Short mmCIF file of C-alpha atoms in Angstrom, two decimals:
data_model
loop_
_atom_site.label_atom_id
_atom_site.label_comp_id
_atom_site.label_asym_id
_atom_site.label_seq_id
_atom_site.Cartn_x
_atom_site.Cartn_y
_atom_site.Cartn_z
CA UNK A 1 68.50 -75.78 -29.35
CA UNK A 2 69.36 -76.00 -25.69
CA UNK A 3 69.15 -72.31 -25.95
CA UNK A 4 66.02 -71.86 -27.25
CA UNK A 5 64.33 -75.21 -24.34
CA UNK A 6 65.73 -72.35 -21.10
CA UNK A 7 63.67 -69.50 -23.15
CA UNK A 8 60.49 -71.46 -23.16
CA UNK A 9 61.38 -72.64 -19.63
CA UNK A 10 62.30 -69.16 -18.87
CA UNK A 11 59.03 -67.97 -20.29
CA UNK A 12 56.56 -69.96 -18.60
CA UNK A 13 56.35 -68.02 -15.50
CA UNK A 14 55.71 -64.57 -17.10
CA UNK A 15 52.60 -66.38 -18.95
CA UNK A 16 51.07 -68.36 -16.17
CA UNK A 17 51.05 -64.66 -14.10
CA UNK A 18 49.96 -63.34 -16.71
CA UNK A 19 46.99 -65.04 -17.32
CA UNK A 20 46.13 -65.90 -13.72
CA UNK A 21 46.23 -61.87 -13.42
CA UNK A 22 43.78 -61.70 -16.03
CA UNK A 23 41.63 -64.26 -14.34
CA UNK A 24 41.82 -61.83 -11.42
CA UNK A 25 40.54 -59.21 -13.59
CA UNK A 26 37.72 -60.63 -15.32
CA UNK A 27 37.05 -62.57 -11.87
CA UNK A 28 37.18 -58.69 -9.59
CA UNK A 29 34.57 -57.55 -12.84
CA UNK A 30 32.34 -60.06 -12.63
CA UNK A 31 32.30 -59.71 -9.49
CA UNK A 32 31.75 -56.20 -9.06
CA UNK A 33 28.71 -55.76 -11.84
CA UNK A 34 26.88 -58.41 -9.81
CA UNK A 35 27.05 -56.32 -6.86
CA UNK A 36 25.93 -53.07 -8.77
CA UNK A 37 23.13 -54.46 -9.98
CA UNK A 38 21.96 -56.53 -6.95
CA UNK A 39 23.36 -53.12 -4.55
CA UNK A 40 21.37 -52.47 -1.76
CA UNK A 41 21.65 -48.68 -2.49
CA UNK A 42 19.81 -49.09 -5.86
CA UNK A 43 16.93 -50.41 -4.08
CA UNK A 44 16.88 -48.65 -1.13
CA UNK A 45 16.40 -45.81 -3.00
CA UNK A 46 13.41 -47.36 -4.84
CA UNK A 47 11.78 -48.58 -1.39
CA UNK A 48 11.83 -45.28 -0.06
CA UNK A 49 10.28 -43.83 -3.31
CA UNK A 50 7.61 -45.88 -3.67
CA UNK A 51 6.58 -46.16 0.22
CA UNK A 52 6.49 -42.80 0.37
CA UNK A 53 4.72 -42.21 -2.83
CA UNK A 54 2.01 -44.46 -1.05
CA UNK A 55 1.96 -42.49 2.00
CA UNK A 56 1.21 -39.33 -0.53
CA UNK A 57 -1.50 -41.31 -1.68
CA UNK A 58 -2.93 -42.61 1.14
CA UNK A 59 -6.12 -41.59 2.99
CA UNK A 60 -6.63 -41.37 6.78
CA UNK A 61 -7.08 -44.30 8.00
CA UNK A 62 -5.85 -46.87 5.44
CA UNK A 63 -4.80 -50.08 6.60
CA UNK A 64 -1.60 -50.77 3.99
CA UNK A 65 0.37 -54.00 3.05
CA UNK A 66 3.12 -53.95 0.40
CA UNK A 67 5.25 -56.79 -0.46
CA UNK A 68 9.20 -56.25 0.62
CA UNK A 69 10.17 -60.14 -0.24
CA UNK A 70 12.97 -58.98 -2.47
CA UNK A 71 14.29 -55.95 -0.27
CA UNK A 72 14.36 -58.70 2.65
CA UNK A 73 16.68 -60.80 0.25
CA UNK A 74 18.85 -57.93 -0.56
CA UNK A 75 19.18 -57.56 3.23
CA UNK A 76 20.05 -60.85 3.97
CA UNK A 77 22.42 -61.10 1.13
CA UNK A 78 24.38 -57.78 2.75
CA UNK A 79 23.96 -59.07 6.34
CA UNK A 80 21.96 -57.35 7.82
CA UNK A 81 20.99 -58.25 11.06
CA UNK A 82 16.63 -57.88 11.90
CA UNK A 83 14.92 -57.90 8.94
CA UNK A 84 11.93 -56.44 10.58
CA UNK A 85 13.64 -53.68 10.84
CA UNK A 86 14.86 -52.52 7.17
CA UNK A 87 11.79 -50.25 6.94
CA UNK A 88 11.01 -47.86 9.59
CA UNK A 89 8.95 -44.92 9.72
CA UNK A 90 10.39 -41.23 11.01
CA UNK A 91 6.95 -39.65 12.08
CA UNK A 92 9.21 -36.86 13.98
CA UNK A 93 10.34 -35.76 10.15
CA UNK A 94 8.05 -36.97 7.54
CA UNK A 95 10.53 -39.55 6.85
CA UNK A 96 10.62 -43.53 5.43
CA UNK A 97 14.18 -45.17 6.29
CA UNK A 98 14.67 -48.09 3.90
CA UNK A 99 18.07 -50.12 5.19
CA UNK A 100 19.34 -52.75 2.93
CA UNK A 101 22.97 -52.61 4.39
CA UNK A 102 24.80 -52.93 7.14
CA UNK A 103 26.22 -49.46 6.62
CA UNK A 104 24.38 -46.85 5.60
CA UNK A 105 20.68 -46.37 4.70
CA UNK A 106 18.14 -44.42 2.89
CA UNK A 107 15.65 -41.70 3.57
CA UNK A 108 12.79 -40.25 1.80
CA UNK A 109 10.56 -37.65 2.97
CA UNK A 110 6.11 -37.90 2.14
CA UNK A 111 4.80 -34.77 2.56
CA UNK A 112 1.58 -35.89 3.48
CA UNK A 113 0.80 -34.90 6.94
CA UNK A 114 0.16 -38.25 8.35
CA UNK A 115 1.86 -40.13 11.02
CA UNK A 116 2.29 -43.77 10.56
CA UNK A 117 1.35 -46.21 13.53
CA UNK A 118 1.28 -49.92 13.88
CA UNK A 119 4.24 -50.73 11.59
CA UNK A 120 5.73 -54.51 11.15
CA UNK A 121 7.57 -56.72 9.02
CA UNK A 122 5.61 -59.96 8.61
CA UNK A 123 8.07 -62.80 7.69
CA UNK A 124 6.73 -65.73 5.62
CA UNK A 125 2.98 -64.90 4.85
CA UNK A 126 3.89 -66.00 2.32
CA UNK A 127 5.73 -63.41 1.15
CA UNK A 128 7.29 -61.12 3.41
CA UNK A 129 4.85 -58.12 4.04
CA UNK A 130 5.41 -54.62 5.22
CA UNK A 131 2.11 -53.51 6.90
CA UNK A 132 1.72 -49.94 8.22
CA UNK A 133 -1.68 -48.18 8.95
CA UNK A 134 -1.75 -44.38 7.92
CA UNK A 135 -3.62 -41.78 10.50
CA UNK A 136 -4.30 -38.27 10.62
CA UNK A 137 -1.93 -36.38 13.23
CA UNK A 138 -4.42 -35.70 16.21
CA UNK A 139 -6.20 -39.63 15.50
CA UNK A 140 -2.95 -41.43 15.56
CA UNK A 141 -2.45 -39.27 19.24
CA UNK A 142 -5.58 -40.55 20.43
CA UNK A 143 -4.52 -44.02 19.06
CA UNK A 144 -1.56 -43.97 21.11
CA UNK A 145 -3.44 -42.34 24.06
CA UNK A 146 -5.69 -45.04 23.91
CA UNK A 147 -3.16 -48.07 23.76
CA UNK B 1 77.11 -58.40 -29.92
CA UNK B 2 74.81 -61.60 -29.25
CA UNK B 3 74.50 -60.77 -25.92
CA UNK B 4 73.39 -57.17 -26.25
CA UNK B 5 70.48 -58.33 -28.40
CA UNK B 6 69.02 -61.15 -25.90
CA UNK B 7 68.99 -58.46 -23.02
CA UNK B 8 66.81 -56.21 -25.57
CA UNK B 9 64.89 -58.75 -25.97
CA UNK B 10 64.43 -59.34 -22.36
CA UNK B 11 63.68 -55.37 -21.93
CA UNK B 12 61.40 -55.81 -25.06
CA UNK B 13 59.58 -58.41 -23.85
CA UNK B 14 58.98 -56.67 -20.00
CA UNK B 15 57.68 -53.47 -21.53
CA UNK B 16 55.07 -55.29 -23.51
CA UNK B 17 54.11 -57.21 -20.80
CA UNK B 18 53.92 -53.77 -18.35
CA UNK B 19 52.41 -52.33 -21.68
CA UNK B 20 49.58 -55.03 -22.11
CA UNK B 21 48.61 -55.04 -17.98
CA UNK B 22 48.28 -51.46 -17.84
CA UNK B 23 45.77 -51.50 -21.07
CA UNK B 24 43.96 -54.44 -19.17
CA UNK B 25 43.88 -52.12 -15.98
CA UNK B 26 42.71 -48.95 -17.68
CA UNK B 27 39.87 -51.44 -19.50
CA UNK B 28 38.82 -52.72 -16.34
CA UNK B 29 38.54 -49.72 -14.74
CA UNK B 30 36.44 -48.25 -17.48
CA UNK B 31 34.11 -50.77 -17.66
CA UNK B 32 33.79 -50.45 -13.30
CA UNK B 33 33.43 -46.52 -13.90
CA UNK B 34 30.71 -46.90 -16.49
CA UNK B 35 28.79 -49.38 -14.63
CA UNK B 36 28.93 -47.00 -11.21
CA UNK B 37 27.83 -44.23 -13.15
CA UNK B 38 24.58 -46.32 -14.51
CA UNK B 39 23.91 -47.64 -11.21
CA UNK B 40 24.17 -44.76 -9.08
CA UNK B 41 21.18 -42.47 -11.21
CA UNK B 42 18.83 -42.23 -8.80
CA UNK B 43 14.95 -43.78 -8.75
CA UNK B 44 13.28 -40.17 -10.33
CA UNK B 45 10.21 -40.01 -8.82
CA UNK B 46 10.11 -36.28 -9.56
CA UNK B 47 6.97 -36.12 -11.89
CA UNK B 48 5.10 -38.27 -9.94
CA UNK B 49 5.30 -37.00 -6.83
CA UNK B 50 4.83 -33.57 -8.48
CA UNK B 51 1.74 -34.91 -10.16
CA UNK B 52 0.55 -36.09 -6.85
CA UNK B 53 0.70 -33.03 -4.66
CA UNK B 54 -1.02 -30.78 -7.47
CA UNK B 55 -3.79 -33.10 -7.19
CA UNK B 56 -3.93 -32.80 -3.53
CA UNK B 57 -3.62 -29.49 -4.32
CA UNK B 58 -6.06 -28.82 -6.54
CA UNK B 59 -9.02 -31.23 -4.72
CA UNK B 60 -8.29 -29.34 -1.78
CA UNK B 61 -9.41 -25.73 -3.35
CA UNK B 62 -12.19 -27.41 -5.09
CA UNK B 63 -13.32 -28.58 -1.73
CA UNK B 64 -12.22 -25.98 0.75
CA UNK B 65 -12.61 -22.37 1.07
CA UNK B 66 -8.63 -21.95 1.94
CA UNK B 67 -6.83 -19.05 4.01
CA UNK B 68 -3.73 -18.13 1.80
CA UNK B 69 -2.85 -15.30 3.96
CA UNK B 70 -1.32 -17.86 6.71
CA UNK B 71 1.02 -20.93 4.88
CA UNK B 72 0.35 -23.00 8.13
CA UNK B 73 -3.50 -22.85 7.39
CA UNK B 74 -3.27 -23.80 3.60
CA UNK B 75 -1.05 -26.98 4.59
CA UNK B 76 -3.56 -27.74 7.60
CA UNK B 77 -6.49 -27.63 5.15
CA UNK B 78 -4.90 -29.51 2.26
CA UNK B 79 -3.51 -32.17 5.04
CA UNK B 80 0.29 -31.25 4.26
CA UNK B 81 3.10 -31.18 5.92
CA UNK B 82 4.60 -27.51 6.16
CA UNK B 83 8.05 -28.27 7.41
CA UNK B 84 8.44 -30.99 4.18
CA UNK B 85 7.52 -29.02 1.93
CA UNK B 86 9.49 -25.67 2.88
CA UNK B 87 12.51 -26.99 1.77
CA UNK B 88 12.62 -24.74 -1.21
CA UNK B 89 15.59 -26.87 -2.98
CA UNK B 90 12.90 -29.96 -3.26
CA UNK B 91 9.43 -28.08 -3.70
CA UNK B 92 8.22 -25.73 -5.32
CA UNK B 93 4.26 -24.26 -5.06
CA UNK B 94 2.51 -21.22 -6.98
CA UNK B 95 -1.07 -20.81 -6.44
CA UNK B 96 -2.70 -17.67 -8.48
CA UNK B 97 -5.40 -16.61 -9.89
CA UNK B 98 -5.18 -16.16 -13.76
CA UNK B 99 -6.04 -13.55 -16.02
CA UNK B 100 -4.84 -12.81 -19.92
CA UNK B 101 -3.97 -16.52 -20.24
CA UNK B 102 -2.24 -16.80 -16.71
CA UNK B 103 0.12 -14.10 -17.87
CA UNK B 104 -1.07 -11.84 -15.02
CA UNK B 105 -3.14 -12.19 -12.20
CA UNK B 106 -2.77 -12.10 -8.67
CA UNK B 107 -0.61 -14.69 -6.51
CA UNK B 108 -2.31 -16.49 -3.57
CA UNK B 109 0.67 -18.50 -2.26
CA UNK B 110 4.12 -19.09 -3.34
CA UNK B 111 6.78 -21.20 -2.06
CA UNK B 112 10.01 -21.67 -3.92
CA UNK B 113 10.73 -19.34 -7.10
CA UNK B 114 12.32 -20.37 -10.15
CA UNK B 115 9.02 -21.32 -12.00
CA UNK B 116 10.74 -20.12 -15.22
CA UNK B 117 12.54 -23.52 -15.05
CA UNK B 118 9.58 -24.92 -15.34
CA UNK B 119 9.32 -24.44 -18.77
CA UNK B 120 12.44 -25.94 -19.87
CA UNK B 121 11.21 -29.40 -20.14
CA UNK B 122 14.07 -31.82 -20.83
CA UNK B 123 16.67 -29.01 -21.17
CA UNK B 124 18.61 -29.92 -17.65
CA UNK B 125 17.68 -33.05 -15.89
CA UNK B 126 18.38 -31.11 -12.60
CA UNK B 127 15.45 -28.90 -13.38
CA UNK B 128 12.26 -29.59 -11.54
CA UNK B 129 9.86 -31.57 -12.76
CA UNK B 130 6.31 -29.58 -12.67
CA UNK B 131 2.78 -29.92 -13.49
CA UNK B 132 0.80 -27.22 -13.94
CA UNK B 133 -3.26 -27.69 -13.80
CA UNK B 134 -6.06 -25.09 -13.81
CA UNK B 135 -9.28 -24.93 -11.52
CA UNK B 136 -12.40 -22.94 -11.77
CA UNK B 137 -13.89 -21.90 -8.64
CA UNK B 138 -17.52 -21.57 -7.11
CA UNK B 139 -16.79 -17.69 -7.79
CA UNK B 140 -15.75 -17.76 -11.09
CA UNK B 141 -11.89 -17.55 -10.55
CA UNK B 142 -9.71 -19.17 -12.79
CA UNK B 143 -6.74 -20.67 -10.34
CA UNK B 144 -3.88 -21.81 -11.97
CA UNK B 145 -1.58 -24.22 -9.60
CA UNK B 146 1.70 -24.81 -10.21
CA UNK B 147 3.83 -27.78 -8.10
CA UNK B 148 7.51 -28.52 -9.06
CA UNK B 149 9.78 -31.29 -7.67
CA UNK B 150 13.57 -31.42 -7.37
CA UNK B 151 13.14 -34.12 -4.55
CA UNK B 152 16.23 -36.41 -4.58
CA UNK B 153 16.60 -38.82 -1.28
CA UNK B 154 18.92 -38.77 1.55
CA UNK B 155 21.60 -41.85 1.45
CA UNK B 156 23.45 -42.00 4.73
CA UNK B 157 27.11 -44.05 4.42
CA UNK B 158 27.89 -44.58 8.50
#
C-alpha cells in the first residue's frame, strides 16, 4: 500500500508537465493561426493588388479615395510606427508599396503610365482614407512645376 | 526479480511518455504547416488585371491609328508603361491581324511568347491567365489581341 501512495506521488510530476506542455501546445497553435489569418503579409498583398488595379483603371486626372481603416489596424497591431505612411507610391517604377510590418513590405507594379501626386493618409474621417490623385506623366510635371 | 520489473516499468512508462510528446509535436507541426501553406497563396489578381489591359488595349486601336513598328509608340498611344510591361515573366501581349479563324495572319506586336499556354486553362495554376478579344477596324481588319498575366508581387523581408 505504502508502495503503491510513492508511485502516485512519484507520478504526479510527469502528469502536471505533461499537461502544462500540452497547454503550451495548444496555447503556441492558437496562437499562431491568429497571426496567419490577421498577418500583415496576407493583406499587404491584397492592398497592393487592388490599389494598383485602381491605378489600371483610373483616368487622368481622377481624384481617388479608398478606405485603408483595416490595413491601418493591421499596422498598428504589428507596430508599425506612421501610419500615414503604410501606402506609398513608387512613380520612379510603376510601383504601390503597401507596409503592414515593421519588417518587410509589399510591392505591386500598375502598368498604367500615370504618376501619382498628392498622396496622404487621412486619419479619422471617419474612417481612415487613402487619397491619391492620378495624372498623366507630362501634367503631373507641370503640377509639380507649378507648386 | 521484483525489482527488474518496476525499472521496466519505469522505462515503459518514459517511452510512452517520449512516444505520446513526439505524436503531439509532429500534430502540431502539421496543423502550423497546413495553415502556412493556406495563408501564404497569394491575392491572384491575374485575370483581372489581364482583363483590364486588353481593354485598354483594345479601346486604344478602336480609337487610335497606332505605330506597331516602334513598341515605345504603341505604349505612348495606349498610355502604358513600357518598362512594366517588358518584363516578359509577368506580361505577355500579341496583337495580329486574323485570317482563317486567327490561325494565320500577320503579327503587329508581340511581347512575351508562350501563347500556347494560353490555352491550357486550369491545367497549371502557374500558367498565365489570358483573355483573348477580337476588334474590327475602320479598314476592315479583323485584330485579334491577346494579353496574358503571370504577375505575382514583390514581398521584401528586411
Amino acid at each position: 500500500m505504502r508502495l503503491n501512495r510513492e508511485g502516485v506521488i512519484g507520478n504526479l510530476p510527469d502528469v502536471v508537465i505533461t499537461i502544462i506542455l500540452i497547454v503550451l501546445f495548444a496555447a503556441f497553435l492558437f496562437v499562431f493561426i491568429g497571426q496567419q489569418r490577421n498577418g500583415a503579409g496576407v493583406w499587404e498583398d491584397t492592398y497592393a493588388k487592388e490599389i494598383a488595379q485602381v491605378i489600371n483603371l483610373a483616368e487622368a486626372g481622377d481624384e481617388i479615395a479608398i478606405d485603408v481603416h483595416y490595413a491601418t489596424e493591421i499596422a498598428k497591431k504589428n507596430r508599425v510606427g506612421d501610419l500615414r505612411s503604410i501606402v506609398r507610391f513608387d512613380n520612379e517604377n510603376n510601383e504601390v508599396v503597401v507596409k503592414l510590418r515593421p519588417r518587410g513590405e509589399t510591392r505591386f507594379s500598375y502598368f498604367k503610365d500615370v504618376e501619382i501626386v498628392n498622396d496622404r493618409i487621412e486619419l479619422g474621417v471617419p474612417t481612415n482614407v487613402l487619397k491619391f490623385r492620378v495624372m498623366g506623366p507630362e501634367k503631373g510635371g507641370e503640377d509639380e512645376a507649378a507648386e | 526479480m521484483r525489482l527488474l520489473n518496476k525499472k521496466a516499468e519505469i522505462a515503459g512508462e518514459q517511452v510512452m511518455w517520449l512516444w505520446s510528446m513526439f505524436l503531439l509535436l509532429i500534430a502540431a507541426g502539421g496543423l502550423a504547416l497546413g495553415v502556412t501553406v493556406f495563408y501564404s497563396q497569394e491575392y491572384d489578381v491575374r485575370a483581372i488585371e489581364a482583363e483590364t489591359l486588353n481593354s485598354i488595349i483594345t479601346n486604344c486601336l478602336t480609337e487610335n491609328e497606332v505605330d506597331f513598328t516602334v513598341p515605345a509608340k504603341f505604349y505612348e498611344a495606349c498610355g502604358l508603361e513600357g518598362k512594366v510591361l517588358e518584363d516578359y515573366q509577368k506580361t505577355r501581349i500579341k496583337i495580329g491581324i486574323c485570317r482563317e479563324g486567327c490561325r494565320e495572319g500577320e503579327i503587329l506586336f508581340q511581347l512575351g511568347s508562350d501563347f500556347e499556354s494560353c490555352d491550357f486553362i486550369g491545367k497549371n495554376k502557374n500558367y498565365p491567365k489570358c483573355v483573348k478579344n477580337k476588334i474590327i477596324t475602320d479598314k476592315g481588319d479583323k485584330i485579334e489581341v491577346i494579353v496574358g498575366s503571370n504577375h505575382l508581387s514583390g514581398r521584401i523581408y528586411v
